[in-house]
Amino acid sequence: MSLLSTVQGPADLRRLSPAELGQLADEVREFLVDAVTRTGGHLGPNLGVVELTIALHRVFDSPYDRILWDTGHQAYVHKLLTGRQDFSRLRMQGGLSGYPSRAESEHDVIENSHASTALGYADGLAKAHQLLGTPDRHTVAVIGDGALTGGMAWEALNNIAEAGDRPLVIVVNDNERSYARTIGGLAHHLATLRTTQGYERFLALGKEALQRTPLVGQPLFGALHGAKKGFKDAFTPQGMFEDLGLKYLGPIDGHDLGAVEQALRQARGFGGPVIVHCLTVKGRGYRPAEQDEADRFHAVGAMDPYTCLPVSPSAGASWTSVFGSELLALGAERPDLVAITAAMLQPVGLAEFAAAYPERTYDVGIAEQHAVASAAGLATGGMHPVVAVYATFLNRAFDQVLMDVALHRLGVTFVLDRAGVTGNDGASHNGMWDMSLLQVVPGLRLAAPRDADQLRDQLREAVAVSDAPTVVRFPKGTVGPAVPALERIGGVDVLQRTGPAPEILLVAVGTMAPVCLDAAALLLAEGFTCTVVDPRWVKPVDPALTELAAAHRLVVTVEDNGRAGGVGAAIAQAMRDAEVDVPLRDLGIPQEFLPHAGRGELMEEIGLTGTGVAAQTAVFAKRLLPNRGANQHHAG
C-alpha cells in the first residue's frame, strides 16, 4: 500500500516520520504526473508546491485554521492531502474541479481563480476571527510571486499590516513565474532576496565579535543595531516588507520540507502578520516540465507522460494562433502598433509578435487595470495599443475601459480570448460577461467574428479606428470551417435564406453562426423559413439589422454571452427605438455560474446547439406566429 493512499486528511500527515514524508512527496509527484497527463490540467504549478503543501497541513489545523490559495491552480496537492484522490475525471463533468471548490471540501475556503485576491480575503477573515473572539484561528494565504504583481495584493498588504496582533501568515510561493517568467520591479526585488542570504548571519557574527570587545563593544553594537534598517536595506531589500510592518522569514528552500515546516512554525507562533518567502521550482521532479522554458508545463492537455505528445492532436488552427499570426502581419505594416498583455504572453498568442517586435511588446504582470490605463497613455502619445487578455479578465479593468479609454475617445483595441463558455476551468473562467458589460460603454465598437477569415478582417477593421475603443472577441479552441456570406447588407452578412419570404430572422453572434445554420435546416423541416444573419459588429447595432428585423415576423438572437444586457437586449432596444414591433426572443447563457465541464456538454445543457436553438425557436414561432404564411412586414 502506498503512503499516499493512507492519507485521508491533514491529521494523517502528523504521524509520519521525516523519511516517510520524503517518500510521500515522491509519491505525490508520481501521482500528479500520471493523473494530470491523462486528463489535462495544471501540472507544473502543483509539482512545485508538494513539500510546501505537506508542511502547511502539518503545521496548521485545517479547516479550523483557514488556508487560502491565490488563483488556486496549485491546489491539487492540497486536494490529495484532504481526502480527494480520485483524479480520473479532473476538470470534467462530475469530477473534481481544477480549482478549490467549497462544494467538494470544508478545507476549500475560496474558489475564485482570478489572481491577487487571496490577501484581501485573508485580511477580512483575520478581522472576522478577531471580532468573533477566536484569535487562535490562523489565516494562511499562499500567493505566487506572479500574483504579487497585481495591485490588489498590495492594497491588501497595506491593510494587513495595520494590526500587528492578527495571526495571519502570507506564504510567498516564489518560482519566478506566473504563466511564464515573472517580470517587473517586484520580480527584481524578489530575485535580490533570493541571492542575498547573508545578512542575518553577518549581523549575528558582528554581535558576537563586538560584545567580546571591552568598553566600546556593547555601545557600538547598540549603534549598529539601531542602524539595522540601513544594513538590511543594503544587504537584503526585505526591508520593503518590514517597512509595512510585516515580519519577514526567508528566503527558504521550498523543497526542504524540514526548513519550510520550521519557518511555518515560527510564523505560527509570532501572533501577527508574517511573510514566509519560499523558493520553489515550477515543474519540480518531472524533467520535461523543468526543461520547458515556455511555461514549465503550467497547463497541459491529455498527453503521453514519456513523449509529452498530445493524446488527441489538434484538428486545426486555434483562434488564438489565427489572431497571433494576423497581429504579426499588422505589426510589419503599422510601426505604431504595440501589444500589451497581463502575464499571458503565450496563452493569448503574442509570442510571435514579441519575438519580432520586443520593443513594442509590454507584459505588465497580473495587472489588468494598469494594462488598460497604460494603453490609454500609449494611445494619447500616438501609438495604437492592442490589449490581449482572456475575456473573463477584462471584467477587472472595466473602469479603465470606461473612464480612461472611452471617455478620452482613444484608439485602443481589446482582443478577448476565451470568450463565451470555456468549460473545464469552471465558473470564473467562462467569458460570458464581456458583451454585457461593454454594451454600456459610449462609443465602443465590438466585433464577434464567426470564422478565421472574419477574425483577420475584423481585427484589421478594429485597429483602423483611431478615435474610440474597439473590441474583438473569440472563443477557446479550434477554428471551424469558413462560413461564407450570400451577401452583405449594410455591415450585416446574410448567411442563408431557407425560403423566398422567410418568417424568422436568426441573428447569429460570432461563433453561433454554424449553430444557427444547423437550426435553420431543422426549422425548415418543421415548416418554418428563416434568414440567418451575422451582424459582425454587434455594438453599435447596425441600422440594417433593424430593417431586416422589420421584414420578418419573429427575431431570435443567439449569443455565447449572458442573456442579461447582452447583444439580444441591445438589438431589442434598437428595434424599439426604430419602432419595429416584431417580437424578439433572445437565446444565450443563463445568468448563473456554470459548473466545470466540457464546452460541448455545457452548450448542450444551456440549449446553444443547432438542435437546442431550433427547438426553442419552434416553440416561440408556434406561440407568436398564429397565422402562418402571412409573412406580414412590420416596417417602422
Short mmCIF file of C-alpha atoms in Angstrom, two decimals, residues 28 177 187 248 265 288 299 555:
data_model
loop_
_atom_site.label_atom_id
_atom_site.label_comp_id
_atom_site.label_asym_id
_atom_site.label_seq_id
_atom_site.Cartn_x
_atom_site.Cartn_y
_atom_site.Cartn_z
CA VAL A 28 2.54 12.74 -4.75
CA ARG A 177 6.86 32.62 -12.81
CA ALA A 187 10.47 40.31 -9.73
CA TYR A 248 9.74 38.54 7.09
CA ARG A 265 6.01 27.03 12.94
CA PRO A 288 10.18 17.58 -19.22
CA ALA A 299 -1.25 23.73 -18.03
CA VAL A 555 -36.47 37.71 -34.45
#
